[in-house]
PDB file of C-alpha atoms in Angstrom:
ATOM      1  CA  MET Z   1     -20.899   9.422 -11.817  1.00 82.00           C
ATOM      2  CA  ARG Z   2     -19.847   7.510  -8.702  1.00 94.00           C
ATOM      3  CA  LYS Z   3     -16.324   8.336  -7.576  1.00 97.00           C
ATOM      4  CA  ALA Z   4     -14.122   6.297  -5.255  1.00 98.00           C
ATOM      5  CA  VAL Z   5     -10.757   6.818  -3.588  1.00 98.00           C
ATOM      6  CA  VAL Z   6      -8.665   3.759  -2.675  1.00 98.00           C
ATOM      7  CA  THR Z   7      -5.537   4.311  -0.588  1.00 98.00           C
ATOM      8  CA  ALA Z   8      -2.509   2.090  -1.168  1.00 97.00           C
ATOM      9  CA  GLY Z   9      -4.270   1.186  -4.387  1.00 97.00           C
ATOM     10  CA  THR Z  10      -1.313   0.622  -6.694  1.00 97.00           C
ATOM     11  CA  ALA Z  11      -0.611  -3.036  -5.838  1.00 95.00           C
ATOM     12  CA  GLY Z  12      -1.827  -6.036  -3.870  1.00 93.00           C
ATOM     13  CA  ILE Z  13      -5.213  -5.953  -2.195  1.00 94.00           C
ATOM     14  CA  GLY Z  14      -5.662  -2.251  -2.888  1.00 97.00           C
ATOM     15  CA  LEU Z  15      -5.207  -2.645  -6.632  1.00 98.00           C
ATOM     16  CA  GLU Z  16      -7.544  -5.638  -6.742  1.00 97.00           C
ATOM     17  CA  THR Z  17     -10.091  -3.575  -4.808  1.00 98.00           C
ATOM     18  CA  ALA Z  18      -9.720  -0.747  -7.317  1.00 98.00           C
ATOM     19  CA  LEU Z  19     -10.203  -3.186 -10.204  1.00 98.00           C
ATOM     20  CA  GLY Z  20     -13.385  -4.513  -8.621  1.00 98.00           C
ATOM     21  CA  LEU Z  21     -14.759  -1.034  -8.016  1.00 98.00           C
ATOM     22  CA  ALA Z  22     -13.970   0.063 -11.572  1.00 98.00           C
ATOM     23  CA  ALA Z  23     -15.806  -3.013 -12.862  1.00 97.00           C
ATOM     24  CA  ALA Z  24     -18.774  -1.976 -10.702  1.00 97.00           C
ATOM     25  CA  GLY Z  25     -18.903   1.403 -12.441  1.00 97.00           C
ATOM     26  CA  PHE Z  26     -16.866   3.668 -10.165  1.00 97.00           C
ATOM     27  CA  ALA Z  27     -14.427   6.257 -11.402  1.00 97.00           C
ATOM     28  CA  VAL Z  28     -11.521   5.186  -9.210  1.00 98.00           C
ATOM     29  CA  THR Z  29      -8.665   7.267  -7.861  1.00 98.00           C
ATOM     30  CA  VAL Z  30      -5.801   5.157  -6.544  1.00 98.00           C
ATOM     31  CA  VAL Z  31      -3.418   6.715  -4.037  1.00 98.00           C
ATOM     32  CA  GLY Z  32       0.168   5.636  -3.477  1.00 98.00           C
ATOM     33  CA  ARG Z  33       3.761   6.787  -3.141  1.00 96.00           C
ATOM     34  CA  SER Z  34       5.262   5.637  -6.435  1.00 97.00           C
ATOM     35  CA  ALA Z  35       4.354   7.402  -9.663  1.00 97.00           C
ATOM     36  CA  ASP Z  36       5.629   4.428 -11.673  1.00 98.00           C
ATOM     37  CA  ARG Z  37       3.485   1.955  -9.780  1.00 97.00           C
ATOM     38  CA  GLY Z  38       0.595   4.390  -9.963  1.00 98.00           C
ATOM     39  CA  ALA Z  39       0.866   4.599 -13.750  1.00 98.00           C
ATOM     40  CA  GLN Z  40       1.029   0.814 -14.021  1.00 98.00           C
ATOM     41  CA  ALA Z  41      -2.033   0.452 -11.793  1.00 98.00           C
ATOM     42  CA  VAL Z  42      -4.030   2.959 -13.835  1.00 98.00           C
ATOM     43  CA  ASP Z  43      -3.017   1.228 -17.074  1.00 98.00           C
ATOM     44  CA  ARG Z  44      -4.137  -2.130 -15.701  1.00 98.00           C
ATOM     45  CA  ILE Z  45      -7.490  -0.769 -14.516  1.00 98.00           C
ATOM     46  CA  ASN Z  46      -8.172   1.095 -17.760  1.00 98.00           C
ATOM     47  CA  ALA Z  47      -7.133  -1.914 -19.863  1.00 97.00           C
ATOM     48  CA  ALA Z  48     -10.179  -3.718 -18.492  1.00 95.00           C
ATOM     49  CA  GLY Z  49     -12.426  -1.163 -20.199  1.00 95.00           C
ATOM     50  CA  PRO Z  50     -14.184   0.400 -17.201  1.00 96.00           C
ATOM     51  CA  ALA Z  51     -17.101   2.761 -17.725  1.00 94.00           C
ATOM     52  CA  GLN Z  52     -15.015   5.529 -16.131  1.00 94.00           C
ATOM     53  CA  PRO Z  53     -11.226   5.880 -16.433  1.00 96.00           C
ATOM     54  CA  ALA Z  54      -9.038   5.544 -13.354  1.00 98.00           C
ATOM     55  CA  ARG Z  55      -6.418   8.010 -12.189  1.00 98.00           C
ATOM     56  CA  PHE Z  56      -3.523   8.163  -9.733  1.00 98.00           C
ATOM     57  CA  LEU Z  57      -2.727  10.666  -6.984  1.00 98.00           C
ATOM     58  CA  ALA Z  58       0.680  10.609  -5.322  1.00 98.00           C
ATOM     59  CA  ALA Z  59       0.842  10.799  -1.534  1.00 98.00           C
ATOM     60  CA  ASP Z  60       3.004   9.228   1.142  1.00 98.00           C
ATOM     61  CA  LEU Z  61       0.362   8.193   3.636  1.00 97.00           C
ATOM     62  CA  SER Z  62       2.952   7.693   6.363  1.00 97.00           C
ATOM     63  CA  SER Z  63       3.180  11.509   6.466  1.00 98.00           C
ATOM     64  CA  LEU Z  64       0.222  13.195   8.115  1.00 98.00           C
ATOM     65  CA  ASP Z  65       1.166  16.427   6.351  1.00 97.00           C
ATOM     66  CA  GLN Z  66       0.773  14.659   3.007  1.00 98.00           C
ATOM     67  CA  VAL Z  67      -2.515  13.157   4.177  1.00 98.00           C
ATOM     68  CA  ARG Z  68      -3.764  16.690   4.800  1.00 98.00           C
ATOM     69  CA  GLU Z  69      -2.580  17.844   1.369  1.00 98.00           C
ATOM     70  CA  LEU Z  70      -4.286  14.861  -0.271  1.00 98.00           C
ATOM     71  CA  ALA Z  71      -7.560  15.533   1.531  1.00 98.00           C
ATOM     72  CA  ASP Z  72      -7.441  19.220   0.627  1.00 98.00           C
ATOM     73  CA  ARG Z  73      -6.891  18.377  -3.040  1.00 98.00           C
ATOM     74  CA  ILE Z  74      -9.693  15.816  -3.202  1.00 98.00           C
ATOM     75  CA  ALA Z  75     -12.143  18.078  -1.370  1.00 97.00           C
ATOM     76  CA  ALA Z  76     -11.305  21.066  -3.588  1.00 97.00           C
ATOM     77  CA  GLU Z  77     -11.705  19.016  -6.765  1.00 95.00           C
ATOM     78  CA  HIS Z  78     -15.118  17.763  -5.779  1.00 92.00           C
ATOM     79  CA  GLN Z  79     -16.258  21.186  -4.682  1.00 90.00           C
ATOM     80  CA  THR Z  80     -15.171  22.650  -8.029  1.00 91.00           C
ATOM     81  CA  SER Z  81     -16.574  19.898 -10.227  1.00 89.00           C
ATOM     82  CA  GLY Z  82     -19.748  19.284  -8.284  1.00 87.00           C
ATOM     83  CA  ASP Z  83     -19.240  15.530  -8.721  1.00 90.00           C
ATOM     84  CA  PRO Z  84     -19.929  13.640  -5.483  1.00 94.00           C
ATOM     85  CA  LEU Z  85     -17.355  11.513  -3.705  1.00 97.00           C
ATOM     86  CA  THR Z  86     -19.347   8.429  -2.819  1.00 98.00           C
ATOM     87  CA  LEU Z  87     -16.710   6.010  -1.546  1.00 98.00           C
ATOM     88  CA  LEU Z  88     -13.496   6.074   0.483  1.00 98.00           C
ATOM     89  CA  VAL Z  89     -11.602   2.813   0.971  1.00 98.00           C
ATOM     90  CA  ASN Z  90      -8.828   3.102   3.557  1.00 98.00           C
ATOM     91  CA  ASN Z  91      -6.702   0.156   2.479  1.00 97.00           C
ATOM     92  CA  VAL Z  92      -3.329   1.462   3.663  1.00 96.00           C
ATOM     93  CA  GLY Z  93      -1.424  -0.699   6.150  1.00 94.00           C
ATOM     94  CA  ALA Z  94       2.092  -1.644   7.168  1.00 94.00           C
ATOM     95  CA  MET Z  95       3.927  -3.862   9.639  1.00 92.00           C
ATOM     96  CA  PHE Z  96       7.369  -2.851  10.915  1.00 92.00           C
ATOM     97  CA  PRO Z  97       9.734  -5.547  12.255  1.00 89.00           C
ATOM     98  CA  ASN Z  98      11.754  -2.936  14.126  1.00 92.00           C
ATOM     99  CA  ARG Z  99      10.486   0.065  16.013  1.00 94.00           C
ATOM    100  CA  ARG Z 100      10.574   3.341  14.138  1.00 95.00           C
ATOM    101  CA  GLU Z 101       8.953   6.733  14.385  1.00 96.00           C
ATOM    102  CA  LEU Z 102       7.185   8.931  11.887  1.00 96.00           C
ATOM    103  CA  GLY Z 103       6.907  12.554  12.919  1.00 93.00           C
ATOM    104  CA  GLY Z 104       7.774  11.575  16.480  1.00 94.00           C
ATOM    105  CA  VAL Z 105       5.008   8.947  16.710  1.00 96.00           C
ATOM    106  CA  GLU Z 106       5.442   5.161  16.547  1.00 96.00           C
ATOM    107  CA  ALA Z 107       5.114   4.137  12.893  1.00 97.00           C
ATOM    108  CA  SER Z 108       2.541   1.320  13.161  1.00 96.00           C
ATOM    109  CA  PHE Z 109       0.080   3.612  14.899  1.00 98.00           C
ATOM    110  CA  VAL Z 110       0.622   6.327  12.299  1.00 98.00           C
ATOM    111  CA  VAL Z 111       0.184   4.210   9.176  1.00 98.00           C
ATOM    112  CA  ASN Z 112      -2.494   1.794  10.347  1.00 98.00           C
ATOM    113  CA  HIS Z 113      -4.631   4.197  12.329  1.00 98.00           C
ATOM    114  CA  LEU Z 114      -3.772   7.895  12.412  1.00 98.00           C
ATOM    115  CA  SER Z 115      -3.355   8.183   8.637  1.00 98.00           C
ATOM    116  CA  PRO Z 116      -6.737   6.651   7.673  1.00 98.00           C
ATOM    117  CA  TYR Z 117      -8.371   8.346  10.659  1.00 98.00           C
ATOM    118  CA  LEU Z 118      -7.179  11.783   9.554  1.00 98.00           C
ATOM    119  CA  LEU Z 119      -8.021  11.282   5.874  1.00 98.00           C
ATOM    120  CA  THR Z 120     -11.510  10.134   6.806  1.00 98.00           C
ATOM    121  CA  GLU Z 121     -12.161  13.017   9.188  1.00 98.00           C
ATOM    122  CA  LEU Z 122     -10.950  15.594   6.659  1.00 98.00           C
ATOM    123  CA  LEU Z 123     -13.105  14.119   3.876  1.00 98.00           C
ATOM    124  CA  LEU Z 124     -16.276  13.734   5.947  1.00 98.00           C
ATOM    125  CA  PRO Z 125     -17.828  16.984   4.645  1.00 97.00           C
ATOM    126  CA  THR Z 126     -17.146  15.857   1.062  1.00 97.00           C
ATOM    127  CA  LEU Z 127     -18.534  12.376   1.677  1.00 98.00           C
ATOM    128  CA  THR Z 128     -21.587  13.787   3.437  1.00 97.00           C
ATOM    129  CA  ALA Z 129     -22.233  16.122   0.509  1.00 96.00           C
ATOM    130  CA  GLY Z 130     -22.025  13.087  -1.800  1.00 96.00           C
ATOM    131  CA  SER Z 131     -24.364  10.883   0.260  1.00 96.00           C
ATOM    132  CA  PRO Z 132     -25.488   8.209   0.101  1.00 97.00           C
ATOM    133  CA  SER Z 133     -21.827   7.320   0.444  1.00 98.00           C
ATOM    134  CA  ARG Z 134     -19.673   4.720   2.126  1.00 98.00           C
ATOM    135  CA  ILE Z 135     -16.417   4.491   4.064  1.00 99.00           C
ATOM    136  CA  VAL Z 136     -14.627   1.134   4.150  1.00 98.00           C
ATOM    137  CA  ASN Z 137     -11.727   0.660   6.571  1.00 98.00           C
ATOM    138  CA  VAL Z 138      -9.610  -2.457   6.082  1.00 98.00           C
ATOM    139  CA  THR Z 139      -9.007  -4.311   9.341  1.00 97.00           C
ATOM    140  CA  SER Z 140      -7.049  -7.457  10.218  1.00 93.00           C
ATOM    141  CA  GLY Z 141      -7.316 -10.644  12.240  1.00 90.00           C
ATOM    142  CA  ALA Z 142      -4.150  -9.448  13.987  1.00 89.00           C
ATOM    143  CA  VAL Z 143      -6.394  -7.405  16.302  1.00 94.00           C
ATOM    144  CA  GLY Z 144      -6.610 -10.607  18.341  1.00 90.00           C
ATOM    145  CA  VAL Z 145      -2.969 -10.335  19.469  1.00 85.00           C
ATOM    146  CA  ALA Z 146      -3.157  -6.653  20.375  1.00 90.00           C
ATOM    147  CA  LYS Z 147      -2.542  -5.105  23.771  1.00 90.00           C
ATOM    148  CA  ARG Z 148      -5.778  -3.341  24.598  1.00 94.00           C
ATOM    149  CA  VAL Z 149      -4.285  -0.446  26.525  1.00 94.00           C
ATOM    150  CA  PHE Z 150      -4.514   2.970  24.865  1.00 97.00           C
ATOM    151  CA  ASP Z 151      -3.351   5.354  27.563  1.00 94.00           C
ATOM    152  CA  ALA Z 152      -0.571   6.358  25.140  1.00 95.00           C
ATOM    153  CA  VAL Z 153       0.328   5.740  21.500  1.00 94.00           C
ATOM    154  CA  GLU Z 154       2.536   2.840  22.613  1.00 93.00           C
ATOM    155  CA  PRO Z 155       1.784   0.347  25.371  1.00 90.00           C
ATOM    156  CA  PRO Z 156       4.427  -0.327  28.022  1.00 87.00           C
ATOM    157  CA  GLY Z 157       7.037  -3.007  27.378  1.00 86.00           C
ATOM    158  CA  GLY Z 158       9.264  -3.983  24.493  1.00 88.00           C
ATOM    159  CA  TYR Z 159       8.432  -3.457  20.836  1.00 91.00           C
ATOM    160  CA  TYR Z 160       7.013  -6.415  18.892  1.00 90.00           C
ATOM    161  CA  GLY Z 161       5.948  -5.555  15.355  1.00 91.00           C
ATOM    162  CA  PHE Z 162       3.164  -8.105  14.916  1.00 88.00           C
ATOM    163  CA  HIS Z 163       1.441  -7.096  18.145  1.00 89.00           C
ATOM    164  CA  TRP Z 164       1.929  -3.372  17.482  1.00 94.00           C
ATOM    165  CA  TYR Z 165       0.392  -3.813  14.023  1.00 94.00           C
ATOM    166  CA  GLY Z 166      -2.584  -5.615  15.549  1.00 94.00           C
ATOM    167  CA  ARG Z 167      -2.973  -2.924  18.197  1.00 96.00           C
ATOM    168  CA  ALA Z 168      -3.047  -0.133  15.611  1.00 97.00           C
ATOM    169  CA  LYS Z 169      -5.610  -2.080  13.602  1.00 97.00           C
ATOM    170  CA  LEU Z 170      -7.662  -2.532  16.780  1.00 98.00           C
ATOM    171  CA  ALA Z 171      -7.577   1.232  17.314  1.00 98.00           C
ATOM    172  CA  ASN Z 172      -8.808   1.751  13.771  1.00 98.00           C
ATOM    173  CA  LEU Z 173     -11.555  -0.848  14.141  1.00 98.00           C
ATOM    174  CA  ALA Z 174     -12.755   0.813  17.349  1.00 98.00           C
ATOM    175  CA  TYR Z 175     -12.756   4.140  15.511  1.00 98.00           C
ATOM    176  CA  THR Z 176     -14.641   2.629  12.569  1.00 98.00           C
ATOM    177  CA  LEU Z 177     -17.468   1.304  14.722  1.00 98.00           C
ATOM    178  CA  ASP Z 178     -17.589   4.528  16.730  1.00 98.00           C
ATOM    179  CA  LEU Z 179     -17.716   6.582  13.529  1.00 98.00           C
ATOM    180  CA  ALA Z 180     -20.586   4.479  12.220  1.00 98.00           C
ATOM    181  CA  ALA Z 181     -22.636   5.339  15.304  1.00 98.00           C
ATOM    182  CA  ARG Z 182     -21.618   8.974  15.070  1.00 98.00           C
ATOM    183  CA  LEU Z 183     -22.698   9.301  11.429  1.00 98.00           C
ATOM    184  CA  GLU Z 184     -25.944   7.373  11.672  1.00 97.00           C
ATOM    185  CA  GLY Z 185     -28.658   9.266   9.847  1.00 96.00           C
ATOM    186  CA  THR Z 186     -26.252  11.345   7.733  1.00 97.00           C
ATOM    187  CA  GLY Z 187     -26.352   9.126   4.658  1.00 97.00           C
ATOM    188  CA  VAL Z 188     -22.718   8.060   5.186  1.00 98.00           C
ATOM    189  CA  SER Z 189     -22.382   4.356   5.982  1.00 98.00           C
ATOM    190  CA  VAL Z 190     -19.219   2.995   7.592  1.00 98.00           C
ATOM    191  CA  PHE Z 191     -17.912  -0.551   7.270  1.00 98.00           C
ATOM    192  CA  ALA Z 192     -14.871  -2.585   8.235  1.00 98.00           C
ATOM    193  CA  ALA Z 193     -13.529  -5.249   5.879  1.00 98.00           C
ATOM    194  CA  ASP Z 194     -11.241  -8.082   6.968  1.00 96.00           C
ATOM    195  CA  PRO Z 195      -9.330  -9.426   3.937  1.00 93.00           C
ATOM    196  CA  GLY Z 196      -8.233 -12.529   5.823  1.00 87.00           C
ATOM    197  CA  GLY Z 197      -4.869 -12.572   4.081  1.00 67.00           C
ATOM    198  CA  ALA Z 198      -2.949 -12.702   0.856  1.00 60.00           C
ATOM    199  CA  ALA Z 199       0.632 -12.831  -0.309  1.00 53.00           C
ATOM    200  CA  THR Z 200       1.519  -9.133  -0.481  1.00 51.00           C
ATOM    201  CA  ASP Z 201       4.552  -6.906  -0.081  1.00 53.00           C
ATOM    202  CA  MET Z 202       3.693  -6.499   3.604  1.00 52.00           C
ATOM    203  CA  THR Z 203       3.581 -10.212   4.455  1.00 50.00           C
ATOM    204  CA  ASN Z 204       6.338 -11.483   2.174  1.00 48.00           C
ATOM    205  CA  GLY Z 205       9.436 -11.879   4.351  1.00 54.00           C
ATOM    206  CA  THR Z 206       8.092  -9.896   7.312  1.00 59.00           C
ATOM    207  CA  LEU Z 207       7.004 -12.918   9.304  1.00 60.00           C
ATOM    208  CA  THR Z 208      10.288 -14.812   9.257  1.00 61.00           C
ATOM    209  CA  ASP Z 209      11.816 -12.944  12.216  1.00 64.00           C
ATOM    210  CA  PRO Z 210      10.509 -14.334  15.539  1.00 62.00           C
ATOM    211  CA  LYS Z 211      11.401 -11.022  17.194  1.00 71.00           C
ATOM    212  CA  ILE Z 212       8.225  -9.500  15.770  1.00 72.00           C
ATOM    213  CA  VAL Z 213       6.265 -11.346  18.475  1.00 73.00           C
ATOM    214  CA  SER Z 214       6.537 -11.298  22.259  1.00 70.00           C
ATOM    215  CA  PRO Z 215       8.819 -13.786  24.047  1.00 63.00           C
ATOM    216  CA  ALA Z 216       5.777 -15.661  25.336  1.00 66.00           C
ATOM    217  CA  LEU Z 217       4.767 -16.474  21.770  1.00 64.00           C
ATOM    218  CA  ARG Z 218       8.240 -16.906  20.349  1.00 62.00           C
ATOM    219  CA  LEU Z 219       8.644 -20.630  21.050  1.00 65.00           C
ATOM    220  CA  LEU Z 220       5.364 -21.303  19.278  1.00 65.00           C
ATOM    221  CA  TRP Z 221       6.032 -18.804  16.505  1.00 60.00           C
ATOM    222  CA  PRO Z 222       7.178 -21.349  13.868  1.00 65.00           C
ATOM    223  CA  LEU Z 223       3.815 -23.113  14.189  1.00 63.00           C
ATOM    224  CA  VAL Z 224       1.811 -19.899  14.386  1.00 61.00           C
ATOM    225  CA  ARG Z 225       3.753 -18.397  11.497  1.00 59.00           C
ATOM    226  CA  ARG Z 226       3.122 -21.387   9.239  1.00 62.00           C
ATOM    227  CA  LYS Z 227      -0.589 -21.156   9.979  1.00 58.00           C
ATOM    228  CA  PHE Z 228      -0.562 -17.409   9.348  1.00 56.00           C
ATOM    229  CA  GLU Z 229       1.455 -17.791   6.157  1.00 55.00           C
ATOM    230  CA  ARG Z 230      -1.024 -20.360   4.868  1.00 53.00           C
ATOM    231  CA  SER Z 231      -3.780 -17.831   5.473  1.00 52.00           C
ATOM    232  CA  THR Z 232      -1.786 -15.163   3.620  1.00 52.00           C
ATOM    233  CA  SER Z 233      -0.832 -17.267   0.641  1.00 54.00           C
ATOM    234  CA  GLY Z 234      -4.018 -16.778  -1.353  1.00 70.00           C
ATOM    235  CA  PRO Z 235      -4.481 -14.359  -4.230  1.00 85.00           C
ATOM    236  CA  ALA Z 236      -4.934 -10.668  -3.503  1.00 88.00           C
ATOM    237  CA  SER Z 237      -8.099 -10.756  -5.629  1.00 91.00           C
ATOM    238  CA  ALA Z 238      -9.776 -13.036  -3.064  1.00 92.00           C
ATOM    239  CA  ALA Z 239      -8.572 -10.885  -0.169  1.00 93.00           C
ATOM    240  CA  ALA Z 240     -10.054  -7.801  -1.857  1.00 96.00           C
ATOM    241  CA  ARG Z 241     -13.504  -9.326  -2.013  1.00 97.00           C
ATOM    242  CA  PRO Z 242     -14.615  -8.208   1.493  1.00 97.00           C
ATOM    243  CA  SER Z 243     -13.734  -4.586   0.676  1.00 98.00           C
ATOM    244  CA  ILE Z 244     -15.571  -4.752  -2.653  1.00 98.00           C
ATOM    245  CA  VAL Z 245     -18.652  -6.248  -1.002  1.00 98.00           C
ATOM    246  CA  ALA Z 246     -18.582  -3.606   1.736  1.00 98.00           C
ATOM    247  CA  ALA Z 247     -18.334  -0.912  -0.919  1.00 98.00           C
ATOM    248  CA  THR Z 248     -20.916  -2.141  -3.407  1.00 98.00           C
ATOM    249  CA  ASP Z 249     -23.370  -4.716  -2.050  1.00 98.00           C
ATOM    250  CA  ASP Z 250     -26.949  -3.470  -2.225  1.00 98.00           C
ATOM    251  CA  VAL Z 251     -27.824  -5.656   0.768  1.00 98.00           C
ATOM    252  CA  LEU Z 252     -25.893  -3.145   2.882  1.00 98.00           C
ATOM    253  CA  ILE Z 253     -27.918  -0.131   1.760  1.00 97.00           C
ATOM    254  CA  GLY Z 254     -29.211   1.634   4.863  1.00 96.00           C
ATOM    255  CA  LYS Z 255     -26.875  -0.306   7.142  1.00 98.00           C
ATOM    256  CA  THR Z 256     -23.754   0.858   8.938  1.00 98.00           C
ATOM    257  CA  GLY Z 257     -21.234  -0.393  11.490  1.00 98.00           C
ATOM    258  CA  VAL Z 258     -21.025  -3.813   9.817  1.00 98.00           C
ATOM    259  CA  VAL Z 259     -17.828  -5.879   9.696  1.00 98.00           C
ATOM    260  CA  ILE Z 260     -17.400  -7.898   6.500  1.00 98.00           C
ATOM    261  CA  GLY Z 261     -15.277 -10.961   7.216  1.00 96.00           C
ATOM    262  CA  PRO Z 262     -12.776 -12.893   5.071  1.00 93.00           C
ATOM    263  CA  GLN Z 263     -15.583 -14.902   3.467  1.00 94.00           C
ATOM    264  CA  ALA Z 264     -17.156 -11.619   2.276  1.00 96.00           C
ATOM    265  CA  ARG Z 265     -20.071 -11.991   4.692  1.00 97.00           C
ATOM    266  CA  PRO Z 266     -20.995  -9.987   7.799  1.00 98.00           C
ATOM    267  CA  VAL Z 267     -19.368 -11.211  11.009  1.00 98.00           C
ATOM    268  CA  ASP Z 268     -19.591 -10.171  14.637  1.00 97.00           C
ATOM    269  CA  PRO Z 269     -17.143  -7.373  15.471  1.00 96.00           C
ATOM    270  CA  PHE Z 270     -14.139  -8.153  17.662  1.00 96.00           C
ATOM    271  CA  ARG Z 271     -15.620  -7.453  21.095  1.00 96.00           C
ATOM    272  CA  PRO Z 272     -12.784  -5.270  22.503  1.00 97.00           C
ATOM    273  CA  ALA Z 273     -13.342  -2.846  19.609  1.00 98.00           C
ATOM    274  CA  THR Z 274     -16.771  -2.076  21.053  1.00 97.00           C
ATOM    275  CA  ASP Z 275     -15.518  -1.529  24.622  1.00 97.00           C
ATOM    276  CA  ARG Z 276     -16.364   2.077  25.520  1.00 97.00           C
ATOM    277  CA  ARG Z 277     -13.101   2.476  27.427  1.00 97.00           C
ATOM    278  CA  VAL Z 278     -11.119   1.433  24.360  1.00 97.00           C
ATOM    279  CA  VAL Z 279     -13.236   3.622  22.065  1.00 98.00           C
ATOM    280  CA  GLU Z 280     -12.873   6.704  24.247  1.00 98.00           C
ATOM    281  CA  ALA Z 281      -9.133   6.206  24.752  1.00 98.00           C
ATOM    282  CA  VAL Z 282      -8.592   5.775  21.003  1.00 98.00           C
ATOM    283  CA  ARG Z 283     -10.634   8.897  20.351  1.00 98.00           C
ATOM    284  CA  ARG Z 284      -8.473  10.932  22.735  1.00 97.00           C
ATOM    285  CA  LEU Z 285      -5.234   9.668  21.166  1.00 97.00           C
ATOM    286  CA  SER Z 286      -6.487  10.293  17.641  1.00 98.00           C
ATOM    287  CA  GLU Z 287      -7.596  13.840  18.353  1.00 97.00           C
ATOM    288  CA  ALA Z 288      -4.334  14.614  20.152  1.00 97.00           C
ATOM    289  CA  HIS Z 289      -1.928  13.234  17.531  1.00 97.00           C
ATOM    290  CA  ALA Z 290      -3.874  13.875  14.294  1.00 97.00           C
ATOM    291  CA  PRO Z 291      -6.215  16.800  14.926  1.00 96.00           C
ATOM    292  CA  ALA Z 292      -8.468  17.237  11.913  1.00 91.00           C
ATOM    293  CA  ALA Z 293      -9.089  20.866  12.886  1.00 72.00           C
ATOM    294  CA  ALA Z 294      -5.439  21.623  12.086  1.00 47.00           C
ATOM    295  CA  GLY Z 295      -6.133  21.069   8.400  1.00 40.00           C
TER     296      GLY Z 295
END
């Protein structure tokens, strides 16, 4: 039995990813905050008649303490049952129009990088035991507007939600590619998947405030926003396709460190994510603010 965990899997791209994985034969666990939405997601997946029933686990992935509890539960279950965990899809993501903190750390960096980073690191022994296995981290085209300075969790200057979101996603992409190199030969393959965009809870309404971008971009923001909104107006099912391909395509067997683009085909990685200075700085920040050893 192949088992998969999909974070933020109760709606939007995450739910469509879970549906695709269930159709491919996985026993899917969807993770989210709301028990009601979790029950609805499980009902929708199971209504399609998958070979293995889905289930829901509640966790607020903006809390690193709850990430640790989730990882402990999943690891203990697989150790007890002997069933391998063969897939982890880190789909969680959030954009914040106004600056906020979670546990004393800027929220975008927590949700978009530290949370999936910590869950992945804590589940690596379980995924390695279940190899051949895969990790899929969902990235974003917003990495292109990110400040590429990682001396601290936040770069200097004012807070602009769109750029901070892109910067956290850049950190996670750098981690993803670094992890792929680190795990080469272990039987655990690591991929990034760029959904391109879809109309989801995160994009609906978030992009209307020009204050989410820097002043330099603000005059052009109506034009940029319309272009971005067109790219995020498609169905979530299409945006989930890159994650499903990264998780299931046999062409990727034996490969790792591949980025699957919005057209569900491999693309060249965003070059700054492969910069050793960026990679090493992200590694230092991740280990300092979300130490896996503390779990």
